[in-house]
Coordinates of C-alpha atoms in Angstrom, one line a residue:
M1 CA 32.6 38.8 31.1
K2 CA 30.3 38.6 28.2
E3 CA 30.1 35.5 26.1
H4 CA 31.3 37.1 22.9
I5 CA 34.4 38.5 24.7
R6 CA 35.2 35.0 26.0
V7 CA 34.9 33.5 22.5
L8 CA 37.0 36.3 21.0
I9 CA 39.8 35.8 23.5
V10 CA 39.8 32.0 23.0
L11 CA 40.0 32.4 19.2
T12 CA 42.7 35.0 19.3
I13 CA 44.8 32.9 21.8
C14 CA 44.6 30.1 19.2
A15 CA 45.6 32.6 16.5
R16 CA 48.5 33.8 18.6
L17 CA 49.9 30.3 19.0
Y18 CA 49.3 29.6 15.3
F19 CA 51.2 32.6 14.1
A20 CA 54.0 31.9 16.5
V21 CA 54.9 28.7 14.7
Q22 CA 54.5 30.0 11.1
N23 CA 57.4 30.5 8.8
S24 CA 57.0 34.2 8.0
Y25 CA 60.3 36.1 7.8
L26 CA 59.7 39.8 8.7
H27 CA 63.2 41.2 8.8
P28 CA 66.8 39.8 8.6
D29 CA 67.5 41.1 12.1
E30 CA 65.2 38.5 13.7
H31 CA 67.8 35.9 12.7
F32 CA 71.1 37.5 12.1
Q33 CA 71.4 39.5 15.3
N34 CA 70.7 36.5 17.6
F35 CA 70.6 33.0 16.1
S36 CA 73.5 33.5 13.8
I37 CA 75.6 34.8 16.7
I38 CA 74.6 31.9 19.0
N39 CA 75.2 29.4 16.2
S40 CA 78.7 30.8 15.5
I41 CA 79.5 30.4 19.2
L42 CA 78.2 26.8 19.5
H43 CA 79.4 25.6 16.1
P44 CA 82.5 27.8 15.2
N45 CA 83.8 25.2 12.6
T46 CA 80.7 25.1 10.4
A47 CA 79.0 28.4 11.0
A48 CA 79.1 31.0 8.2
A49 CA 81.4 33.9 9.1
G50 CA 79.6 36.0 6.4
D51 CA 76.4 35.8 8.5
I52 CA 77.9 37.8 11.4
P53 CA 76.2 41.3 11.3
W54 CA 78.3 44.4 11.3
E55 CA 77.3 45.3 14.9
F56 CA 79.3 42.4 16.2
Q57 CA 82.3 42.9 13.9
G58 CA 85.2 45.4 13.9
P59 CA 87.3 46.7 16.7
S60 CA 84.3 48.5 18.4
P61 CA 81.3 46.1 18.7
A62 CA 78.0 48.0 18.7
R63 CA 75.7 45.4 20.1
S64 CA 75.9 43.6 23.4
L65 CA 76.2 39.8 23.8
I66 CA 74.6 39.9 27.3
P67 CA 71.0 39.8 26.1
L68 CA 71.8 37.0 23.7
Y69 CA 73.3 34.9 26.5
L70 CA 70.4 35.6 28.9
V71 CA 67.5 35.2 26.5
Y72 CA 68.5 32.8 23.7
Y73 CA 71.5 30.8 24.8
P74 CA 69.8 28.7 27.6
L75 CA 67.3 27.3 25.1
F76 CA 70.1 26.4 22.7
W77 CA 72.3 24.9 25.4
Y78 CA 69.6 22.8 27.0
S79 CA 67.9 21.6 23.8
P80 CA 68.3 17.9 22.9
A81 CA 70.9 17.1 20.2
T82 CA 68.1 15.6 18.0
I83 CA 66.2 18.9 17.6
T84 CA 66.4 20.4 14.1
P85 CA 67.1 24.1 13.6
I86 CA 63.6 24.9 12.4
Q87 CA 62.2 23.2 15.5
Q88 CA 64.6 25.3 17.6
L89 CA 63.2 28.4 15.9
Y90 CA 59.6 27.4 16.8
L91 CA 60.7 26.7 20.3
V92 CA 62.2 30.2 20.8
R93 CA 59.2 31.9 19.1
L94 CA 56.8 30.1 21.5
M95 CA 58.9 31.3 24.4
F96 CA 58.7 34.8 23.1
C97 CA 54.9 34.4 22.6
F98 CA 54.4 33.2 26.2
V99 CA 56.7 35.7 27.8
S100 CA 55.0 38.6 25.9
W101 CA 51.7 37.1 26.9
I102 CA 52.5 37.1 30.6
V103 CA 54.6 40.2 31.0
V104 CA 52.7 42.6 28.7
D105 CA 49.2 41.4 29.7
Y106 CA 50.0 41.6 33.4
S107 CA 51.6 45.0 33.3
M108 CA 48.9 46.6 31.1
I109 CA 46.2 45.3 33.3
R110 CA 48.0 46.5 36.5
L111 CA 49.1 49.8 35.0
A112 CA 47.0 52.7 36.3
S113 CA 44.5 50.3 37.9
S114 CA 42.1 50.7 35.0
S115 CA 38.4 49.7 35.3
T116 CA 37.3 46.2 34.2
R117 CA 35.6 47.7 31.2
K118 CA 38.8 49.5 30.0
N119 CA 40.9 46.4 30.6
L120 CA 38.5 44.3 28.5
T121 CA 38.7 46.9 25.8
W122 CA 42.5 46.6 25.9
L123 CA 42.4 42.8 25.8
A124 CA 40.0 42.8 22.9
L125 CA 42.2 45.2 20.9
S126 CA 45.6 43.7 21.9
Y127 CA 44.6 40.1 21.3
T128 CA 43.3 40.9 17.8
S129 CA 46.3 43.0 16.7
Y130 CA 48.5 41.5 14.0
I131 CA 51.5 43.2 15.8
T132 CA 50.8 41.0 18.8
W133 CA 50.5 37.9 16.6
T134 CA 53.6 38.5 14.5
Y135 CA 56.2 41.1 15.7
Q136 CA 55.8 40.4 19.4
S137 CA 56.4 36.6 18.9
H138 CA 59.2 37.0 16.4
T139 CA 62.7 37.0 17.7
F140 CA 63.5 40.7 17.5
S141 CA 65.4 42.7 20.1
N142 CA 62.4 45.0 19.8
S143 CA 60.2 42.2 21.3
I144 CA 62.5 42.0 24.3
E145 CA 62.4 45.8 24.5
T146 CA 58.6 45.6 24.9
W147 CA 58.9 43.3 28.0
V148 CA 61.5 45.5 29.6
L149 CA 59.6 48.7 28.9
C150 CA 56.5 47.3 30.5
G151 CA 58.4 46.3 33.6
C152 CA 59.9 49.8 33.9
L153 CA 56.6 51.5 33.5
M154 CA 55.1 49.4 36.3
V155 CA 57.8 50.6 38.7
I156 CA 57.4 54.2 37.7
D157 CA 53.6 54.1 37.9
S158 CA 53.8 52.5 41.3
I159 CA 56.0 55.4 42.5
K160 CA 53.6 57.9 40.9
T161 CA 50.6 56.3 42.6
Q162 CA 52.5 56.3 46.0
M163 CA 53.1 60.0 45.6
E164 CA 49.5 60.7 44.7
N165 CA 48.2 58.7 47.7
Y166 CA 50.6 60.6 49.9
Q167 CA 49.4 64.0 48.6
F168 CA 45.7 62.9 49.0
V169 CA 46.2 61.8 52.7
K170 CA 48.1 65.1 53.4
S171 CA 45.3 67.2 51.9
Q172 CA 42.6 65.2 53.8
Q173 CA 44.5 65.8 57.1
K174 CA 44.9 69.5 56.3
S175 CA 41.3 70.0 55.3
Q176 CA 39.9 68.2 58.3
D177 CA 42.5 69.6 60.6
I178 CA 43.6 66.2 61.8
K179 CA 46.6 66.2 64.0
E180 CA 49.2 63.6 63.0
E181 CA 50.2 61.1 65.7
S182 CA 53.3 60.3 63.7
P183 CA 54.8 62.2 60.7
L184 CA 53.5 60.9 57.4
K185 CA 56.3 59.5 55.3
I186 CA 56.7 58.3 51.8
D187 CA 58.7 55.1 51.3
N188 CA 62.3 55.3 50.0
N189 CA 61.6 52.5 47.4
Y190 CA 65.1 51.2 47.4
G191 CA 64.0 47.8 46.1
K192 CA 61.8 49.2 43.3
L193 CA 64.5 51.7 42.2
S194 CA 67.1 48.9 42.1
V195 CA 64.9 46.8 39.9
L196 CA 64.3 49.8 37.7
A197 CA 68.0 50.5 37.4
V198 CA 68.8 47.0 36.3
L199 CA 65.9 47.0 33.8
V200 CA 67.0 50.3 32.3
V201 CA 70.6 49.2 31.8
F202 CA 69.5 45.9 30.4
G203 CA 67.1 47.7 28.0
M204 CA 69.9 50.0 26.8
F205 CA 72.3 47.1 26.3
N206 CA 69.6 45.4 24.3
R207 CA 68.8 48.5 22.3
I208 CA 70.5 51.9 22.9
T209 CA 67.3 53.7 21.8
F210 CA 65.4 52.2 24.8
A211 CA 66.2 55.2 26.9
A212 CA 64.2 57.4 24.6
F213 CA 60.9 56.0 25.9
L214 CA 61.7 56.8 29.5
V215 CA 63.0 60.4 29.2
L216 CA 59.8 62.2 30.0
P217 CA 58.2 59.8 32.6
G218 CA 61.6 59.6 34.2
I219 CA 62.2 63.4 34.4
I220 CA 58.7 64.2 35.6
Y221 CA 58.0 61.4 38.1
L222 CA 61.4 60.2 39.2
G223 CA 62.6 63.8 39.3
K224 CA 59.7 64.7 41.5
F225 CA 60.3 61.8 43.8
F226 CA 64.0 62.4 44.2
F227 CA 64.0 66.2 44.5
Q228 CA 60.5 67.4 45.6
Y229 CA 60.4 64.7 48.3
K230 CA 64.2 65.0 49.0
K231 CA 64.9 61.4 48.5
F232 CA 68.6 61.9 47.8
L233 CA 69.6 58.6 49.3
S234 CA 67.2 56.8 47.0
L235 CA 68.8 58.7 44.1
M236 CA 72.2 57.6 45.2
V237 CA 71.0 54.0 45.4
F238 CA 69.5 54.3 41.9
I239 CA 72.7 55.7 40.4
M240 CA 74.9 53.2 42.2
V241 CA 72.9 50.2 41.0
C242 CA 72.9 51.6 37.4
G243 CA 76.7 52.0 37.6
L244 CA 77.3 48.6 39.0
T245 CA 75.0 47.0 36.4
I246 CA 76.8 48.9 33.6
A247 CA 80.1 47.8 34.9
G248 CA 79.0 44.2 35.2
F249 CA 77.4 44.0 31.7
G250 CA 80.4 45.8 30.3
Y251 CA 82.9 43.4 31.9
G252 CA 80.8 40.5 30.8
D253 CA 80.8 41.8 27.2
T254 CA 84.5 42.3 27.3
I255 CA 85.1 38.7 28.4
L256 CA 82.7 37.3 25.8
F257 CA 84.0 39.4 22.9
E258 CA 87.6 38.5 23.8
H259 CA 86.7 34.8 23.4
F260 CA 84.1 35.1 20.6
H261 CA 85.5 38.0 18.5
P262 CA 87.7 36.6 15.7
G263 CA 90.3 39.4 16.1
Y264 CA 90.0 40.3 19.7
Q265 CA 93.6 41.5 19.9
Q266 CA 92.5 44.6 17.9
L267 CA 89.5 45.4 20.1
Q268 CA 89.2 49.0 21.2
Y269 CA 88.2 49.3 24.8
N270 CA 86.0 52.2 26.0
F271 CA 87.3 52.3 29.5
Q272 CA 90.2 51.0 31.5
Y273 CA 90.5 50.8 35.3
Q274 CA 93.9 49.5 36.6
H275 CA 94.2 46.1 34.8
H276 CA 90.5 45.8 33.9
K277 CA 89.4 46.9 30.4
F278 CA 85.7 47.5 29.5
I279 CA 83.8 47.4 26.2
I280 CA 80.5 49.3 26.4
P281 CA 78.6 48.3 23.1
P282 CA 75.7 50.7 23.6
L283 CA 78.2 53.6 23.7
N284 CA 79.8 52.3 20.5
N285 CA 76.3 52.1 18.9
L286 CA 75.5 55.6 19.9
I287 CA 78.8 56.9 18.5
Y288 CA 78.2 55.0 15.2
N289 CA 74.6 56.1 14.7
S290 CA 75.4 59.8 15.5
E291 CA 77.1 59.9 12.1
Y292 CA 74.7 60.7 9.3
T293 CA 76.9 58.8 6.7
N294 CA 76.6 55.7 8.8
L295 CA 72.8 55.9 9.0
A296 CA 72.8 56.4 5.2
K297 CA 74.2 52.9 4.8
H298 CA 71.1 51.4 6.3
G299 CA 68.5 53.8 4.7
I300 CA 67.5 57.4 5.3
H301 CA 63.8 58.1 5.9
S302 CA 61.7 61.2 6.4
R303 CA 61.5 62.3 10.0
I304 CA 57.7 62.0 9.8
T305 CA 57.8 58.3 8.8
H306 CA 57.0 57.0 12.3
L307 CA 54.1 59.4 12.7
F308 CA 52.4 59.2 9.3
I309 CA 53.5 55.8 7.9
N310 CA 54.6 53.4 10.6
L311 CA 52.0 54.3 13.2
P312 CA 49.0 54.1 10.8
Q313 CA 50.3 50.8 9.6
M314 CA 50.4 49.6 13.2
L315 CA 47.1 50.9 14.3
G316 CA 45.1 50.7 11.1
P317 CA 41.5 52.1 11.6
L318 CA 42.3 53.1 15.2
Y319 CA 44.8 55.7 14.0
L320 CA 42.1 58.4 13.9
I321 CA 40.8 57.4 17.3
C322 CA 44.3 57.7 18.7
I323 CA 44.6 61.3 17.2
V324 CA 41.4 62.3 19.0
N325 CA 42.6 60.7 22.3
F326 CA 45.8 62.7 22.1
K327 CA 44.0 65.9 21.3
N328 CA 42.1 65.5 24.5
Y329 CA 45.3 64.7 26.4
F330 CA 47.1 67.8 25.1
Q331 CA 44.1 70.0 26.0
F332 CA 44.2 68.8 29.6
A333 CA 48.0 69.1 29.6
R334 CA 47.8 72.7 28.4
I335 CA 45.3 73.5 31.2
N336 CA 47.6 71.8 33.7
F337 CA 50.5 73.9 32.4
Q338 CA 48.5 77.1 32.7
Y339 CA 47.6 76.2 36.3
L340 CA 51.3 75.6 37.2
K341 CA 52.3 78.8 35.5
N342 CA 49.7 80.8 37.5
W343 CA 50.8 79.0 40.7
A344 CA 54.4 80.0 40.0
T345 CA 53.3 83.6 39.8
N346 CA 51.2 83.3 43.0
T347 CA 47.9 83.6 41.1
P348 CA 46.7 80.0 41.1
N349 CA 43.2 79.3 39.7
H350 CA 42.0 76.8 42.2
S351 CA 38.5 76.6 40.8
L352 CA 39.9 75.6 37.4
L353 CA 41.9 72.9 39.0
K354 CA 39.0 71.6 41.1
Q355 CA 36.8 71.6 38.0
M356 CA 39.3 69.5 36.1
Q357 CA 39.8 67.1 39.0
T358 CA 36.0 66.4 39.1
N359 CA 36.1 65.6 35.3
E360 CA 35.9 61.9 34.8
Q361 CA 37.7 62.1 31.5
Y362 CA 40.5 64.1 33.0
Q363 CA 40.9 61.6 35.8
D364 CA 41.1 58.7 33.3
I365 CA 43.8 60.5 31.2
M366 CA 45.8 61.5 34.3
N367 CA 45.7 57.9 35.6
L368 CA 47.4 56.9 32.3
N369 CA 49.8 59.9 32.3
V370 CA 52.8 57.6 32.5
V371 CA 51.6 55.8 29.4
Y372 CA 51.0 59.1 27.5
L373 CA 54.4 60.5 28.5
T374 CA 56.1 57.3 27.4
I375 CA 54.5 57.4 24.0
V376 CA 55.2 61.2 23.5
S377 CA 58.8 60.7 24.7
G378 CA 59.5 57.7 22.4
M379 CA 57.8 59.0 19.3
S380 CA 59.4 62.5 19.6
I381 CA 63.0 61.3 20.2
L382 CA 62.9 58.4 17.7
S383 CA 61.4 60.8 15.0
L384 CA 64.6 62.9 15.3
V385 CA 66.6 60.0 13.9
P386 CA 66.4 59.8 10.1
H387 CA 66.3 55.9 10.1
Q388 CA 62.8 54.8 10.9
E389 CA 61.3 51.3 10.7
L390 CA 58.0 50.0 12.0
R391 CA 59.7 47.5 14.4
F392 CA 61.4 50.4 16.2
I393 CA 58.1 51.5 17.7
V394 CA 56.3 48.1 18.2
C395 CA 57.1 48.3 21.9
L396 CA 54.6 51.2 22.0
Q397 CA 51.8 49.1 20.6
P398 CA 50.4 47.9 23.9
L399 CA 50.6 51.5 25.2
F400 CA 48.7 52.9 22.2
L401 CA 46.0 50.3 22.7
K402 CA 45.9 51.0 26.4
I403 CA 44.9 54.7 25.8
M404 CA 42.2 53.8 23.2
D405 CA 38.9 55.4 24.4
F406 CA 35.8 55.3 22.3
E407 CA 33.8 57.5 24.7
F408 CA 33.9 60.6 22.5
L409 CA 31.9 58.7 19.9
H410 CA 28.9 58.4 22.3
E411 CA 26.2 60.9 22.6
Q412 CA 27.2 63.9 24.8
F413 CA 24.7 65.5 27.1
V414 CA 25.0 68.6 29.3
T415 CA 22.8 69.1 32.4
K416 CA 22.6 72.2 34.5
T417 CA 21.8 72.1 38.2
E418 CA 20.8 75.1 40.4
K419 CA 23.0 75.8 43.4
A420 CA 22.1 77.8 46.5
D421 CA 23.8 81.0 45.2
D422 CA 21.8 80.8 42.0
N423 CA 24.9 79.8 40.0
K424 CA 24.3 77.0 37.5
K425 CA 26.7 74.2 37.4
E426 CA 27.2 72.2 34.2
N427 CA 27.7 68.5 34.2
T428 CA 28.8 66.7 31.1
F429 CA 28.2 62.9 30.6
F430 CA 28.1 60.5 27.8
M431 CA 25.4 58.0 27.0
I432 CA 25.8 54.9 24.8
T433 CA 22.9 55.1 22.3
S434 CA 22.1 52.6 19.6
K435 CA 23.7 54.9 17.0
S436 CA 27.0 55.3 18.8
K437 CA 27.0 51.6 19.6
T438 CA 26.6 50.7 15.9
L439 CA 29.5 53.2 15.1
V440 CA 31.8 51.6 17.6
R441 CA 30.9 48.1 16.4
N442 CA 31.6 49.0 12.8
I443 CA 35.0 50.5 13.7
L444 CA 35.9 47.3 15.6
W445 CA 34.8 45.1 12.6
V446 CA 37.1 47.1 10.3
W447 CA 39.9 46.6 12.9
Y448 CA 39.3 42.8 13.0
V449 CA 39.3 42.6 9.2
Y450 CA 42.4 44.8 8.9
N451 CA 44.3 42.6 11.3
A452 CA 43.1 39.4 9.8
I453 CA 44.5 40.5 6.4
L454 CA 47.8 41.9 7.8
G455 CA 48.2 38.9 10.1
T456 CA 47.9 36.5 7.2
L457 CA 50.2 38.5 5.0
M458 CA 52.9 39.3 7.6
G459 CA 52.4 36.2 9.8
V460 CA 52.2 33.5 7.1
F461 CA 53.2 34.6 3.6
H462 CA 55.8 37.3 4.0
Q463 CA 59.1 35.7 2.8
G464 CA 57.8 32.5 4.5
G465 CA 59.3 30.1 1.9
V466 CA 62.9 31.2 2.8
I467 CA 62.6 29.3 6.1
T468 CA 61.1 26.1 4.6
A469 CA 63.5 26.2 1.7
L470 CA 66.4 26.2 4.0
D471 CA 64.9 23.3 6.0
H472 CA 64.4 21.4 2.7
L473 CA 68.0 22.0 1.7
R474 CA 69.3 20.9 5.1
E475 CA 67.3 17.6 4.9
Q476 CA 68.6 17.1 1.3
Y477 CA 72.2 17.5 2.1
S478 CA 72.0 15.8 5.5
S479 CA 70.8 12.6 3.6
N480 CA 74.2 12.3 1.8
N481 CA 76.2 12.6 5.0
G482 CA 78.0 15.6 3.8
T483 CA 79.8 13.9 0.9
I484 CA 78.4 16.2 -1.8
G485 CA 78.7 19.9 -1.5
S486 CA 76.3 22.5 -3.0
V487 CA 76.2 26.0 -4.4
Q488 CA 73.0 27.8 -3.6
V489 CA 72.2 31.0 -5.4
W490 CA 69.4 33.0 -3.6
W491 CA 67.7 35.6 -5.8
R492 CA 65.0 38.1 -4.9
T493 CA 64.6 36.9 -1.3
Y494 CA 65.6 38.2 2.1
S495 CA 69.1 37.1 3.1
P496 CA 68.9 33.4 4.0
P497 CA 69.7 32.7 7.7
T498 CA 72.2 29.9 7.1
W499 CA 72.1 28.7 10.7
L500 CA 68.9 26.8 9.6
L501 CA 71.1 24.6 7.4
G502 CA 72.5 23.0 10.6
D503 CA 76.1 22.1 11.3
A504 CA 76.5 19.0 9.1
K505 CA 79.0 20.8 6.9
P506 CA 80.9 24.1 6.6
V507 CA 78.9 27.0 5.2
I508 CA 80.5 29.8 3.2
V509 CA 78.4 32.9 2.5
L510 CA 79.1 35.3 -0.4
K511 CA 77.0 38.4 -0.8
Y512 CA 76.4 40.6 -3.8
D513 CA 77.0 44.3 -3.1
D514 CA 76.2 47.1 -5.6
L515 CA 77.4 49.9 -3.3
V516 CA 81.2 49.2 -3.3
P517 CA 83.0 52.6 -3.2
V518 CA 85.3 53.4 -6.2
D519 CA 88.6 54.6 -4.9
G520 CA 89.2 58.3 -5.5
T521 CA 85.6 59.0 -6.6
T522 CA 82.2 59.4 -5.1
E523 CA 80.8 56.7 -7.4
H524 CA 79.9 53.1 -6.6
D525 CA 80.4 49.8 -8.3
D526 CA 79.4 46.2 -7.6
N527 CA 81.4 43.2 -6.6
L528 CA 80.2 40.9 -9.4
R529 CA 83.7 40.2 -10.5
V530 CA 84.5 38.8 -7.1
L531 CA 81.6 36.4 -7.4
L532 CA 82.6 35.4 -10.9
E533 CA 86.3 34.7 -9.9
Y534 CA 85.5 32.8 -6.7
D535 CA 86.7 29.2 -6.6
Y536 CA 83.5 27.3 -5.7
L537 CA 85.3 24.0 -5.4
A538 CA 87.9 25.3 -2.9
V539 CA 86.2 23.3 -0.1
S540 CA 84.8 20.2 -1.7
N541 CA 82.1 19.2 0.8
S542 CA 81.1 22.8 1.8
T543 CA 77.8 24.6 1.2
V544 CA 78.4 27.9 -0.7
V545 CA 75.5 30.3 -0.3
V546 CA 75.5 33.1 -2.8
D547 CA 73.1 35.9 -1.8
V548 CA 72.6 38.0 -4.9
M549 CA 69.6 39.9 -3.5
G550 CA 67.8 41.7 -6.3
M551 CA 70.6 41.4 -8.9
D552 CA 69.8 42.4 -12.4
I553 CA 68.7 39.4 -14.6
D554 CA 71.6 39.8 -17.1
K555 CA 74.2 39.7 -14.2
L556 CA 72.4 36.7 -12.6
Y557 CA 72.7 34.8 -15.9
R558 CA 76.4 35.6 -16.2
L559 CA 76.9 34.4 -12.6
L560 CA 75.0 31.1 -13.1
D561 CA 76.9 30.5 -16.4
R562 CA 80.2 30.9 -14.5
I563 CA 79.2 28.7 -11.6
V564 CA 77.9 25.9 -13.9
Q565 CA 81.2 26.0 -15.9
T566 CA 83.2 25.8 -12.7
V567 CA 81.2 23.0 -11.1
T568 CA 81.4 20.5 -14.0
T569 CA 82.7 17.5 -12.1
G570 CA 79.5 16.8 -10.2
A571 CA 81.3 17.3 -6.9
K572 CA 78.7 20.0 -6.1
D573 CA 75.0 20.6 -6.9
V574 CA 74.0 24.0 -8.2
Q575 CA 70.6 25.3 -7.1
L576 CA 68.8 28.5 -7.6
V577 CA 66.3 29.6 -4.9
A578 CA 63.8 32.3 -6.1
P579 CA 60.2 33.4 -6.0
V580 CA 57.9 31.5 -8.5
G581 CA 56.5 34.7 -9.9
S582 CA 60.0 36.0 -10.8
M583 CA 61.0 32.7 -12.3
D584 CA 57.8 32.4 -14.5
G585 CA 58.2 36.0 -15.6
K586 CA 61.5 37.8 -16.0
F587 CA 63.8 34.8 -15.6
T588 CA 62.0 32.6 -18.2
E589 CA 61.6 35.5 -20.6
F590 CA 65.3 36.3 -20.5
Y591 CA 66.2 32.6 -20.8
K592 CA 64.2 32.3 -24.1
N593 CA 65.9 35.3 -25.6
S594 CA 69.5 34.3 -24.7
R595 CA 71.9 31.5 -25.3
R596 CA 73.1 30.0 -22.1
Q597 CA 75.0 26.8 -21.2
F598 CA 72.6 25.6 -18.5
Q599 CA 69.2 24.2 -18.0
W600 CA 66.9 24.4 -15.0
H601 CA 63.9 22.7 -13.5
E602 CA 62.0 22.9 -10.2
V603 CA 62.8 20.3 -7.6
W604 CA 60.9 21.7 -4.7
G605 CA 58.3 24.4 -4.0
D606 CA 56.3 26.1 -1.3
F607 CA 53.1 28.1 -2.0
W608 CA 53.3 30.1 1.3
H609 CA 55.6 32.8 0.2
I610 CA 55.2 36.4 -1.1
D611 CA 58.0 38.6 -2.2
M612 CA 56.7 42.2 -1.7
D613 CA 60.0 43.8 -2.8
H614 CA 59.9 42.8 -6.4
L615 CA 56.2 42.9 -7.4
E616 CA 56.0 43.4 -11.2
P617 CA 53.0 43.2 -13.6
G618 CA 52.2 39.5 -14.3
Q619 CA 54.4 38.3 -11.4
Y620 CA 51.9 38.2 -8.6
R621 CA 51.9 34.4 -8.2
P622 CA 52.8 33.4 -4.6
G623 CA 55.3 30.8 -3.9
I624 CA 59.0 30.0 -3.9
G625 CA 61.0 27.3 -5.6
V626 CA 64.3 25.5 -5.5
Y627 CA 65.6 25.0 -9.1
S628 CA 68.3 22.6 -10.1
I629 CA 70.8 24.2 -12.5
V630 CA 72.6 21.7 -14.8

């Protein structure tokens, strides 16, 4: 390994560990779909009921508890009592970082048995990707999806390789007229298929869209294994293990929801067998998301968002390289299809197939066919769903980097050699010249700079002050032993994950909603009146968190006025948490031009915070502050 590669890997390993313990906050789901649920199970008396996401509420839960208990719960259960919530967050992120490191690296290096040069290329690109530094170490279900997908692809690729080796040996025996001493057999792969079945079911219980990535590789290679090689018993084993795993996970979810769910008597069961009832959350999720009106509640995107917005954001300058690589792949796929079509009509073009099989580029692409098929399958099916976010395709990031090939940038030469029959045979090869070497080096430098900028933005600054502000508020109110309550108004931030406030006192969460349906009409109103009429002194020593999101400034002032008038006895502190830029700009400007019965001053601040959802002229200053309202 060259010295500069060693230095690069060491530096990026340090960067990977550094970003894993930073406070950036990429999306609410990295807290609310896991930590908030676990916190409500471990601390039911103090956890905020308002922080339970919709997937875990209602009579038909749409997310499974099984992945939470298998991945997150052990770290919470065995952690010492003295550990703080933010330390718990760092611990889980480091666990995600190391598991991703081991599983993804091992599987990508083993996948398709690539050459050392190609593996080093993948390492250099993967280790310097901001997706690896941030999304893969943050506590998303999409990060878990990456691990499971890599495991599934290793199993499918090993079966693919076994079939290819079988075909090669058979063809050698046939061409050399070798008599078989014993019939050549292909293994039944009961163990591999059982592992694959468990991984597939776990992946679907983690995220129902997981199956989208395995449709094409499963149909082409598993279908070939089961039917062309007549491995019907292996198919039965695979189906049986899938069924047993679904039944086990479904029964486990049923037990957990009956104990965890606040209104389990009203649960709607998907299946019932004798006295046993089963909840299948992935099925409920599929039914829910099949309704366009339900997807509209979470945001409707163009169906080309993944392809033309999310993928360029993930790959940066390598997006164009990826397009060329796929152009080559589809060219070879078209030739393969044409050969199969001719073969089906009894007019196979064997010379065309032989010419392709001697093409080094074709061999490289076909070795990675499982990877290509997974990408095509996932991107195609997920693009049909009109709700598309970058994190939905981060599990494909290692696969996109695996297929990156810069060979087409090198100088291409064609040589012609004379054969005995006077026919000329053309050989195409690539040579790395100083010009092509400089071009590749420049592309990589742009890649490094791009990821350094995005890594700093998304891994350090993005909503990073929300986490530290919660930790500050936890320390502040833990110091008074829970004798004084508080009202926290969060403005222009992501929803605060209140599990980071600890379990010292009860937490009540109120959320502003400007999409409340008006009865009998198609119009919407907000719930500001509910927030204005709420009794903030109902529970004296509680923490009331009011998440007003991007509420208009005039409504925010009305709400703060009301809260200050209500909390006049000093029994609770009133604090506003907001970006510094918004406070210096719109908040201060409105305050000067209005008569209000409160004053405010900053009591704590954190520079490492950027609010990208409310950037306005003159409000670009980074940072977040906690402001006392009196």
